[in-house]
Amino acid sequence: MKTLILLLLVTVFATRLHADTNALCAQFDTQIEALDVRGAKQTIDKALQEDGGSCHALYRLARVLVLMADQESDEQKRSSMYTQAVDAATKALQKNGSCMGAYVYRAAANGKIALSKGIFTVGGVVTSVRDDATKAIQLHNDTPQRLAAAYYILGRTHLNVQRKPKFIRLPLGLGWGNHDEAMTYLSKARELRKDFIMFELEYARCLAEGGREQEAVAVARRVASLKPQEPGDQKRQQEALELIRELE
């Protein structure tokens, strides 16, 4: 009888803890949408303290660390936060290997690391970005927004890699970079999440690099008029204006 009562108490506690964590994760998502990065970090820290580190809380930690790092001016601190984000996403996957969000944000963090170090000096990291984004797409067990992010990361990775001639990339294991695939994946991201500045800007760049300058300018002009939805969007709108000036 005592054992049964203890099991019931444990079940009730676990159910309540799960509900509290879900509520905090939902609050985190709302704060990110409101561009409140600092508040979101505090919320997810609370979730991690309460549940000991669920996969859902850990991959959100990875996400907010990437956002914070993007806003950090100190290069060493920025690099450290990207690494922490990779670690958090990896821990999430250790808890749940089917956690799509963890693949997405590990890919995002490693992508930032590769860009900061130079993608052609860290070919293995770049390939892991491609593989994690591909795995997230294959899982397809999360929100359309996260699926769109996976397509965006995969498209951006192809776009960045194909900028060097293939004969240079091949010895680095990066011969797979392809402009047509970049266009396909970025187009898919845009279909899944319309009027999202980050995706639109990268698509405009892809159009420009494919020789479709007029279309690129048209998309970039739209970027400048869209409502910011993600931290860093105002900077991206400035980049869109710079792209227009370069192409006109």
PDB file of C-alpha atoms in Angstrom:
ATOM      1  CA  MET A   1       0.000   0.000   0.000  1.00  0.00           C
ATOM      2  CA  LYS A   2       2.797   2.419   0.915  1.00  0.00           C
ATOM      3  CA  THR A   3       4.558   1.630  -2.357  1.00  0.00           C
ATOM      4  CA  LEU A   4       1.373   2.376  -4.313  1.00  0.00           C
ATOM      5  CA  ILE A   5       0.903   5.696  -2.532  1.00  0.00           C
ATOM      6  CA  LEU A   6       4.538   6.621  -3.199  1.00  0.00           C
ATOM      7  CA  LEU A   7       4.153   5.788  -6.890  1.00  0.00           C
ATOM      8  CA  LEU A   8       1.007   7.924  -7.088  1.00  0.00           C
ATOM      9  CA  LEU A   9       2.786  10.846  -5.438  1.00  0.00           C
ATOM     10  CA  VAL A  10       5.727  10.544  -7.830  1.00  0.00           C
ATOM     11  CA  THR A  11       3.346  10.428 -10.801  1.00  0.00           C
ATOM     12  CA  VAL A  12       1.449  13.508  -9.618  1.00  0.00           C
ATOM     13  CA  PHE A  13       4.713  15.382  -9.031  1.00  0.00           C
ATOM     14  CA  ALA A  14       6.094  14.422 -12.446  1.00  0.00           C
ATOM     15  CA  THR A  15       2.861  15.443 -14.185  1.00  0.00           C
ATOM     16  CA  ARG A  16       2.839  18.813 -12.443  1.00  0.00           C
ATOM     17  CA  LEU A  17       6.524  19.335 -13.219  1.00  0.00           C
ATOM     18  CA  HIS A  18       5.923  18.524 -16.881  1.00  0.00           C
ATOM     19  CA  ALA A  19       3.028  20.987 -17.005  1.00  0.00           C
ATOM     20  CA  ASP A  20       5.139  23.713 -15.371  1.00  0.00           C
ATOM     21  CA  THR A  21       7.967  23.130 -17.851  1.00  0.00           C
ATOM     22  CA  ASN A  22       5.579  23.251 -20.809  1.00  0.00           C
ATOM     23  CA  ALA A  23       4.157  26.532 -19.525  1.00  0.00           C
ATOM     24  CA  LEU A  24       7.623  28.032 -19.174  1.00  0.00           C
ATOM     25  CA  CYS A  25       8.610  26.844 -22.659  1.00  0.00           C
ATOM     26  CA  ALA A  26       5.455  28.454 -24.054  1.00  0.00           C
ATOM     27  CA  GLN A  27       6.297  31.652 -22.175  1.00  0.00           C
ATOM     28  CA  PHE A  28       9.810  31.518 -23.646  1.00  0.00           C
ATOM     29  CA  ASP A  29       8.390  31.244 -27.187  1.00  0.00           C
ATOM     30  CA  THR A  30       6.123  34.235 -26.575  1.00  0.00           C
ATOM     31  CA  GLN A  31       9.018  36.310 -25.274  1.00  0.00           C
ATOM     32  CA  ILE A  32      11.146  35.456 -28.311  1.00  0.00           C
ATOM     33  CA  GLU A  33       8.296  36.541 -30.589  1.00  0.00           C
ATOM     34  CA  ALA A  34       8.188  39.810 -28.608  1.00  0.00           C
ATOM     35  CA  LEU A  35      11.977  40.173 -29.173  1.00  0.00           C
ATOM     36  CA  ASP A  36      12.566  39.916 -25.405  1.00  0.00           C
ATOM     37  CA  VAL A  37      15.773  37.874 -25.501  1.00  0.00           C
ATOM     38  CA  ARG A  38      16.850  38.676 -21.937  1.00  0.00           C
ATOM     39  CA  GLY A  39      13.461  37.759 -20.507  1.00  0.00           C
ATOM     40  CA  ALA A  40      13.419  34.537 -22.538  1.00  0.00           C
ATOM     41  CA  LYS A  41      16.817  33.561 -21.128  1.00  0.00           C
ATOM     42  CA  GLN A  42      15.563  34.058 -17.576  1.00  0.00           C
ATOM     43  CA  THR A  43      12.464  31.981 -18.313  1.00  0.00           C
ATOM     44  CA  ILE A  44      14.349  29.051 -19.787  1.00  0.00           C
ATOM     45  CA  ASP A  45      16.868  29.122 -16.937  1.00  0.00           C
ATOM     46  CA  LYS A  46      13.907  28.736 -14.556  1.00  0.00           C
ATOM     47  CA  ALA A  47      12.558  25.829 -16.618  1.00  0.00           C
ATOM     48  CA  LEU A  48      15.936  24.089 -16.480  1.00  0.00           C
ATOM     49  CA  GLN A  49      16.126  24.559 -12.702  1.00  0.00           C
ATOM     50  CA  GLU A  50      12.671  23.055 -12.237  1.00  0.00           C
ATOM     51  CA  ASP A  51      12.914  20.008 -14.512  1.00  0.00           C
ATOM     52  CA  GLY A  52      16.638  19.244 -14.443  1.00  0.00           C
ATOM     53  CA  GLY A  53      16.979  19.728 -18.197  1.00  0.00           C
ATOM     54  CA  SER A  54      14.297  18.355 -20.524  1.00  0.00           C
ATOM     55  CA  CYS A  55      15.085  18.200 -24.234  1.00  0.00           C
ATOM     56  CA  HIS A  56      12.520  20.944 -24.888  1.00  0.00           C
ATOM     57  CA  ALA A  57      14.094  23.300 -22.378  1.00  0.00           C
ATOM     58  CA  LEU A  58      17.631  22.480 -23.516  1.00  0.00           C
ATOM     59  CA  TYR A  59      17.083  23.172 -27.191  1.00  0.00           C
ATOM     60  CA  ARG A  60      15.394  26.456 -26.297  1.00  0.00           C
ATOM     61  CA  LEU A  61      18.472  27.287 -24.237  1.00  0.00           C
ATOM     62  CA  ALA A  62      20.542  26.615 -27.365  1.00  0.00           C
ATOM     63  CA  ARG A  63      18.314  28.939 -29.341  1.00  0.00           C
ATOM     64  CA  VAL A  64      18.506  31.852 -26.930  1.00  0.00           C
ATOM     65  CA  LEU A  65      22.270  31.467 -26.550  1.00  0.00           C
ATOM     66  CA  VAL A  66      22.645  31.846 -30.326  1.00  0.00           C
ATOM     67  CA  LEU A  67      20.464  34.963 -30.252  1.00  0.00           C
ATOM     68  CA  MET A  68      22.449  36.431 -27.368  1.00  0.00           C
ATOM     69  CA  ALA A  69      25.733  35.631 -29.071  1.00  0.00           C
ATOM     70  CA  ASP A  70      24.572  37.404 -32.225  1.00  0.00           C
ATOM     71  CA  GLN A  71      24.153  40.568 -30.161  1.00  0.00           C
ATOM     72  CA  GLU A  72      27.484  40.219 -28.318  1.00  0.00           C
ATOM     73  CA  SER A  73      30.278  42.541 -29.456  1.00  0.00           C
ATOM     74  CA  ASP A  74      33.073  40.710 -27.626  1.00  0.00           C
ATOM     75  CA  GLU A  75      34.357  38.036 -30.011  1.00  0.00           C
ATOM     76  CA  GLN A  76      35.545  35.666 -27.276  1.00  0.00           C
ATOM     77  CA  LYS A  77      32.246  35.832 -25.377  1.00  0.00           C
ATOM     78  CA  ARG A  78      30.315  35.393 -28.609  1.00  0.00           C
ATOM     79  CA  SER A  79      32.312  32.296 -29.528  1.00  0.00           C
ATOM     80  CA  SER A  80      31.812  30.865 -26.042  1.00  0.00           C
ATOM     81  CA  MET A  81      28.036  31.284 -26.252  1.00  0.00           C
ATOM     82  CA  TYR A  82      27.875  29.553 -29.620  1.00  0.00           C
ATOM     83  CA  THR A  83      29.817  26.642 -28.124  1.00  0.00           C
ATOM     84  CA  GLN A  84      27.477  26.557 -25.124  1.00  0.00           C
ATOM     85  CA  ALA A  85      24.547  26.452 -27.538  1.00  0.00           C
ATOM     86  CA  VAL A  86      26.020  23.430 -29.324  1.00  0.00           C
ATOM     87  CA  ASP A  87      26.529  21.723 -25.957  1.00  0.00           C
ATOM     88  CA  ALA A  88      22.939  22.427 -24.860  1.00  0.00           C
ATOM     89  CA  ALA A  89      21.501  21.042 -28.100  1.00  0.00           C
ATOM     90  CA  THR A  90      23.724  17.972 -27.863  1.00  0.00           C
ATOM     91  CA  LYS A  91      22.493  17.334 -24.303  1.00  0.00           C
ATOM     92  CA  ALA A  92      18.913  17.639 -25.573  1.00  0.00           C
ATOM     93  CA  LEU A  93      19.636  14.960 -28.174  1.00  0.00           C
ATOM     94  CA  GLN A  94      21.180  12.714 -25.544  1.00  0.00           C
ATOM     95  CA  LYS A  95      17.839  12.855 -23.743  1.00  0.00           C
ATOM     96  CA  ASN A  96      15.754  12.453 -26.887  1.00  0.00           C
ATOM     97  CA  GLY A  97      17.365  11.520 -30.172  1.00  0.00           C
ATOM     98  CA  SER A  98      14.178  12.451 -32.056  1.00  0.00           C
ATOM     99  CA  CYS A  99      14.132  16.040 -30.799  1.00  0.00           C
ATOM    100  CA  MET A 100      13.873  18.008 -34.027  1.00  0.00           C
ATOM    101  CA  GLY A 101      14.408  21.371 -32.345  1.00  0.00           C
ATOM    102  CA  ALA A 102      17.741  20.221 -30.960  1.00  0.00           C
ATOM    103  CA  TYR A 103      18.988  19.337 -34.450  1.00  0.00           C
ATOM    104  CA  VAL A 104      17.807  22.704 -35.761  1.00  0.00           C
ATOM    105  CA  TYR A 105      19.525  24.807 -33.118  1.00  0.00           C
ATOM    106  CA  ARG A 106      22.703  22.729 -33.023  1.00  0.00           C
ATOM    107  CA  ALA A 107      22.900  23.318 -36.766  1.00  0.00           C
ATOM    108  CA  ALA A 108      22.279  27.027 -36.218  1.00  0.00           C
ATOM    109  CA  ALA A 109      24.983  27.297 -33.557  1.00  0.00           C
ATOM    110  CA  ASN A 110      27.548  25.311 -35.538  1.00  0.00           C
ATOM    111  CA  GLY A 111      26.718  27.401 -38.584  1.00  0.00           C
ATOM    112  CA  LYS A 112      27.596  30.539 -36.632  1.00  0.00           C
ATOM    113  CA  ILE A 113      30.833  28.948 -35.444  1.00  0.00           C
ATOM    114  CA  ALA A 114      31.757  28.022 -39.006  1.00  0.00           C
ATOM    115  CA  LEU A 115      31.044  31.526 -40.289  1.00  0.00           C
ATOM    116  CA  SER A 116      33.094  33.129 -37.522  1.00  0.00           C
ATOM    117  CA  LYS A 117      36.084  30.850 -38.105  1.00  0.00           C
ATOM    118  CA  GLY A 118      35.783  30.697 -41.888  1.00  0.00           C
ATOM    119  CA  ILE A 119      33.760  27.865 -43.378  1.00  0.00           C
ATOM    120  CA  PHE A 120      36.637  26.630 -45.526  1.00  0.00           C
ATOM    121  CA  THR A 121      38.822  26.107 -42.462  1.00  0.00           C
ATOM    122  CA  VAL A 122      36.268  23.968 -40.584  1.00  0.00           C
ATOM    123  CA  GLY A 123      34.830  21.675 -43.236  1.00  0.00           C
ATOM    124  CA  GLY A 124      33.764  19.068 -40.687  1.00  0.00           C
ATOM    125  CA  VAL A 125      31.683  21.599 -38.761  1.00  0.00           C
ATOM    126  CA  VAL A 126      30.007  22.787 -41.971  1.00  0.00           C
ATOM    127  CA  THR A 127      29.149  19.209 -42.929  1.00  0.00           C
ATOM    128  CA  SER A 128      27.647  18.648 -39.472  1.00  0.00           C
ATOM    129  CA  VAL A 129      25.439  21.705 -40.041  1.00  0.00           C
ATOM    130  CA  ARG A 130      24.174  20.153 -43.275  1.00  0.00           C
ATOM    131  CA  ASP A 131      23.631  16.775 -41.603  1.00  0.00           C
ATOM    132  CA  ASP A 132      21.767  18.184 -38.578  1.00  0.00           C
ATOM    133  CA  ALA A 133      19.478  20.321 -40.750  1.00  0.00           C
ATOM    134  CA  THR A 134      18.799  17.336 -43.003  1.00  0.00           C
ATOM    135  CA  LYS A 135      17.997  15.153 -39.982  1.00  0.00           C
ATOM    136  CA  ALA A 136      15.562  17.763 -38.660  1.00  0.00           C
ATOM    137  CA  ILE A 137      13.763  17.800 -42.013  1.00  0.00           C
ATOM    138  CA  GLN A 138      13.615  14.005 -42.070  1.00  0.00           C
ATOM    139  CA  LEU A 139      12.128  13.908 -38.556  1.00  0.00           C
ATOM    140  CA  HIS A 140       9.496  16.555 -39.369  1.00  0.00           C
ATOM    141  CA  ASN A 141       7.958  16.165 -35.908  1.00  0.00           C
ATOM    142  CA  ASP A 142       7.843  19.763 -34.700  1.00  0.00           C
ATOM    143  CA  THR A 143       6.223  23.041 -35.725  1.00  0.00           C
ATOM    144  CA  PRO A 144       6.199  24.369 -39.322  1.00  0.00           C
ATOM    145  CA  GLN A 145       8.316  27.270 -38.074  1.00  0.00           C
ATOM    146  CA  ARG A 146      11.108  24.951 -36.941  1.00  0.00           C
ATOM    147  CA  LEU A 147      10.841  22.950 -40.148  1.00  0.00           C
ATOM    148  CA  ALA A 148      11.215  26.220 -42.050  1.00  0.00           C
ATOM    149  CA  ALA A 149      14.300  27.040 -39.977  1.00  0.00           C
ATOM    150  CA  ALA A 150      15.835  23.679 -40.920  1.00  0.00           C
ATOM    151  CA  TYR A 151      15.253  24.349 -44.631  1.00  0.00           C
ATOM    152  CA  TYR A 152      16.683  27.851 -44.233  1.00  0.00           C
ATOM    153  CA  ILE A 153      19.843  26.605 -42.524  1.00  0.00           C
ATOM    154  CA  LEU A 154      20.332  23.942 -45.169  1.00  0.00           C
ATOM    155  CA  GLY A 155      19.809  26.440 -47.987  1.00  0.00           C
ATOM    156  CA  ARG A 156      22.106  29.037 -46.432  1.00  0.00           C
ATOM    157  CA  THR A 157      24.789  26.386 -45.920  1.00  0.00           C
ATOM    158  CA  HIS A 158      24.688  25.372 -49.578  1.00  0.00           C
ATOM    159  CA  LEU A 159      24.784  29.033 -50.601  1.00  0.00           C
ATOM    160  CA  ASN A 160      27.824  29.799 -48.450  1.00  0.00           C
ATOM    161  CA  VAL A 161      29.718  26.680 -49.506  1.00  0.00           C
ATOM    162  CA  GLN A 162      29.206  27.032 -53.270  1.00  0.00           C
ATOM    163  CA  ARG A 163      30.822  30.477 -53.315  1.00  0.00           C
ATOM    164  CA  LYS A 164      34.226  28.922 -53.928  1.00  0.00           C
ATOM    165  CA  PRO A 165      35.077  26.846 -57.025  1.00  0.00           C
ATOM    166  CA  LYS A 166      34.375  23.150 -56.609  1.00  0.00           C
ATOM    167  CA  PHE A 167      37.997  22.111 -57.189  1.00  0.00           C
ATOM    168  CA  ILE A 168      38.955  24.097 -54.067  1.00  0.00           C
ATOM    169  CA  ARG A 169      36.104  22.649 -52.017  1.00  0.00           C
ATOM    170  CA  LEU A 170      36.522  19.003 -52.960  1.00  0.00           C
ATOM    171  CA  PRO A 171      39.678  18.337 -50.890  1.00  0.00           C
ATOM    172  CA  LEU A 172      37.897  19.915 -47.907  1.00  0.00           C
ATOM    173  CA  GLY A 173      34.943  17.540 -48.177  1.00  0.00           C
ATOM    174  CA  LEU A 174      32.664  20.386 -49.271  1.00  0.00           C
ATOM    175  CA  GLY A 175      32.120  19.460 -52.888  1.00  0.00           C
ATOM    176  CA  TRP A 176      28.393  19.025 -52.180  1.00  0.00           C
ATOM    177  CA  GLY A 177      27.625  22.764 -52.051  1.00  0.00           C
ATOM    178  CA  ASN A 178      25.170  23.637 -54.813  1.00  0.00           C
ATOM    179  CA  HIS A 179      23.403  26.876 -55.809  1.00  0.00           C
ATOM    180  CA  ASP A 180      20.318  25.122 -57.183  1.00  0.00           C
ATOM    181  CA  GLU A 181      19.849  23.243 -53.925  1.00  0.00           C
ATOM    182  CA  ALA A 182      20.313  26.473 -51.993  1.00  0.00           C
ATOM    183  CA  MET A 183      17.506  28.006 -54.034  1.00  0.00           C
ATOM    184  CA  THR A 184      15.257  24.972 -53.506  1.00  0.00           C
ATOM    185  CA  TYR A 185      15.706  24.883 -49.733  1.00  0.00           C
ATOM    186  CA  LEU A 186      15.392  28.644 -49.250  1.00  0.00           C
ATOM    187  CA  SER A 187      12.224  28.636 -51.374  1.00  0.00           C
ATOM    188  CA  LYS A 188      10.798  25.897 -49.153  1.00  0.00           C
ATOM    189  CA  ALA A 189      11.617  27.905 -46.021  1.00  0.00           C
ATOM    190  CA  ARG A 190       9.779  30.911 -47.483  1.00  0.00           C
ATOM    191  CA  GLU A 191       6.724  28.783 -48.305  1.00  0.00           C
ATOM    192  CA  LEU A 192       6.536  27.496 -44.750  1.00  0.00           C
ATOM    193  CA  ARG A 193       7.053  30.878 -43.099  1.00  0.00           C
ATOM    194  CA  LYS A 194       5.995  33.795 -45.251  1.00  0.00           C
ATOM    195  CA  ASP A 195       7.242  37.358 -44.798  1.00  0.00           C
ATOM    196  CA  PHE A 196      10.017  36.286 -42.428  1.00  0.00           C
ATOM    197  CA  ILE A 197      12.856  38.755 -42.869  1.00  0.00           C
ATOM    198  CA  MET A 198      15.720  36.325 -42.286  1.00  0.00           C
ATOM    199  CA  PHE A 199      14.513  33.939 -44.973  1.00  0.00           C
ATOM    200  CA  GLU A 200      13.617  36.671 -47.451  1.00  0.00           C
ATOM    201  CA  LEU A 201      17.030  38.325 -47.203  1.00  0.00           C
ATOM    202  CA  GLU A 202      18.923  35.096 -47.812  1.00  0.00           C
ATOM    203  CA  TYR A 203      16.632  34.288 -50.733  1.00  0.00           C
ATOM    204  CA  ALA A 204      17.367  37.721 -52.230  1.00  0.00           C
ATOM    205  CA  ARG A 205      21.089  37.018 -51.939  1.00  0.00           C
ATOM    206  CA  CYS A 206      20.608  33.648 -53.583  1.00  0.00           C
ATOM    207  CA  LEU A 207      18.734  35.270 -56.465  1.00  0.00           C
ATOM    208  CA  ALA A 208      21.475  37.859 -56.893  1.00  0.00           C
ATOM    209  CA  GLU A 209      24.221  35.235 -56.966  1.00  0.00           C
ATOM    210  CA  GLY A 210      22.228  33.302 -59.560  1.00  0.00           C
ATOM    211  CA  GLY A 211      22.201  36.309 -61.881  1.00  0.00           C
ATOM    212  CA  ARG A 212      18.578  37.260 -61.160  1.00  0.00           C
ATOM    213  CA  GLU A 213      19.336  40.788 -59.953  1.00  0.00           C
ATOM    214  CA  GLN A 214      15.960  42.392 -60.671  1.00  0.00           C
ATOM    215  CA  GLU A 215      14.129  39.702 -58.709  1.00  0.00           C
ATOM    216  CA  ALA A 216      16.661  40.047 -55.911  1.00  0.00           C
ATOM    217  CA  VAL A 217      16.047  43.790 -55.699  1.00  0.00           C
ATOM    218  CA  ALA A 218      12.285  43.254 -55.583  1.00  0.00           C
ATOM    219  CA  VAL A 219      12.600  40.784 -52.684  1.00  0.00           C
ATOM    220  CA  ALA A 220      15.094  43.021 -50.859  1.00  0.00           C
ATOM    221  CA  ARG A 221      12.686  45.956 -51.120  1.00  0.00           C
ATOM    222  CA  ARG A 222       9.993  43.813 -49.499  1.00  0.00           C
ATOM    223  CA  VAL A 223      12.417  42.917 -46.707  1.00  0.00           C
ATOM    224  CA  ALA A 224      12.882  46.590 -45.896  1.00  0.00           C
ATOM    225  CA  SER A 225       9.109  47.000 -45.433  1.00  0.00           C
ATOM    226  CA  LEU A 226       8.343  43.874 -43.393  1.00  0.00           C
ATOM    227  CA  LYS A 227       7.576  43.811 -39.674  1.00  0.00           C
ATOM    228  CA  PRO A 228      10.514  42.563 -37.542  1.00  0.00           C
ATOM    229  CA  GLN A 229       9.740  39.166 -36.002  1.00  0.00           C
ATOM    230  CA  GLU A 230      13.155  37.991 -34.838  1.00  0.00           C
ATOM    231  CA  PRO A 231      15.970  39.661 -32.882  1.00  0.00           C
ATOM    232  CA  GLY A 232      18.384  41.126 -35.416  1.00  0.00           C
ATOM    233  CA  ASP A 233      15.716  41.830 -38.047  1.00  0.00           C
ATOM    234  CA  GLN A 234      16.355  45.570 -38.072  1.00  0.00           C
ATOM    235  CA  LYS A 235      20.004  44.923 -38.918  1.00  0.00           C
ATOM    236  CA  ARG A 236      18.897  42.530 -41.659  1.00  0.00           C
ATOM    237  CA  GLN A 237      16.669  45.246 -43.097  1.00  0.00           C
ATOM    238  CA  GLN A 238      19.709  47.509 -43.317  1.00  0.00           C
ATOM    239  CA  GLU A 239      21.561  44.709 -45.093  1.00  0.00           C
ATOM    240  CA  ALA A 240      18.669  44.460 -47.549  1.00  0.00           C
ATOM    241  CA  LEU A 241      19.030  48.164 -48.346  1.00  0.00           C
ATOM    242  CA  GLU A 242      22.768  47.679 -48.862  1.00  0.00           C
ATOM    243  CA  LEU A 243      22.046  44.792 -51.249  1.00  0.00           C
ATOM    244  CA  ILE A 244      19.677  47.011 -53.235  1.00  0.00           C
ATOM    245  CA  ARG A 245      22.373  49.689 -53.557  1.00  0.00           C
ATOM    246  CA  GLU A 246      24.891  47.106 -54.734  1.00  0.00           C
ATOM    247  CA  LEU A 247      22.557  45.707 -57.410  1.00  0.00           C
ATOM    248  CA  GLU A 248      21.021  48.897 -58.775  1.00  0.00           C
TER     249      GLU A 248
END
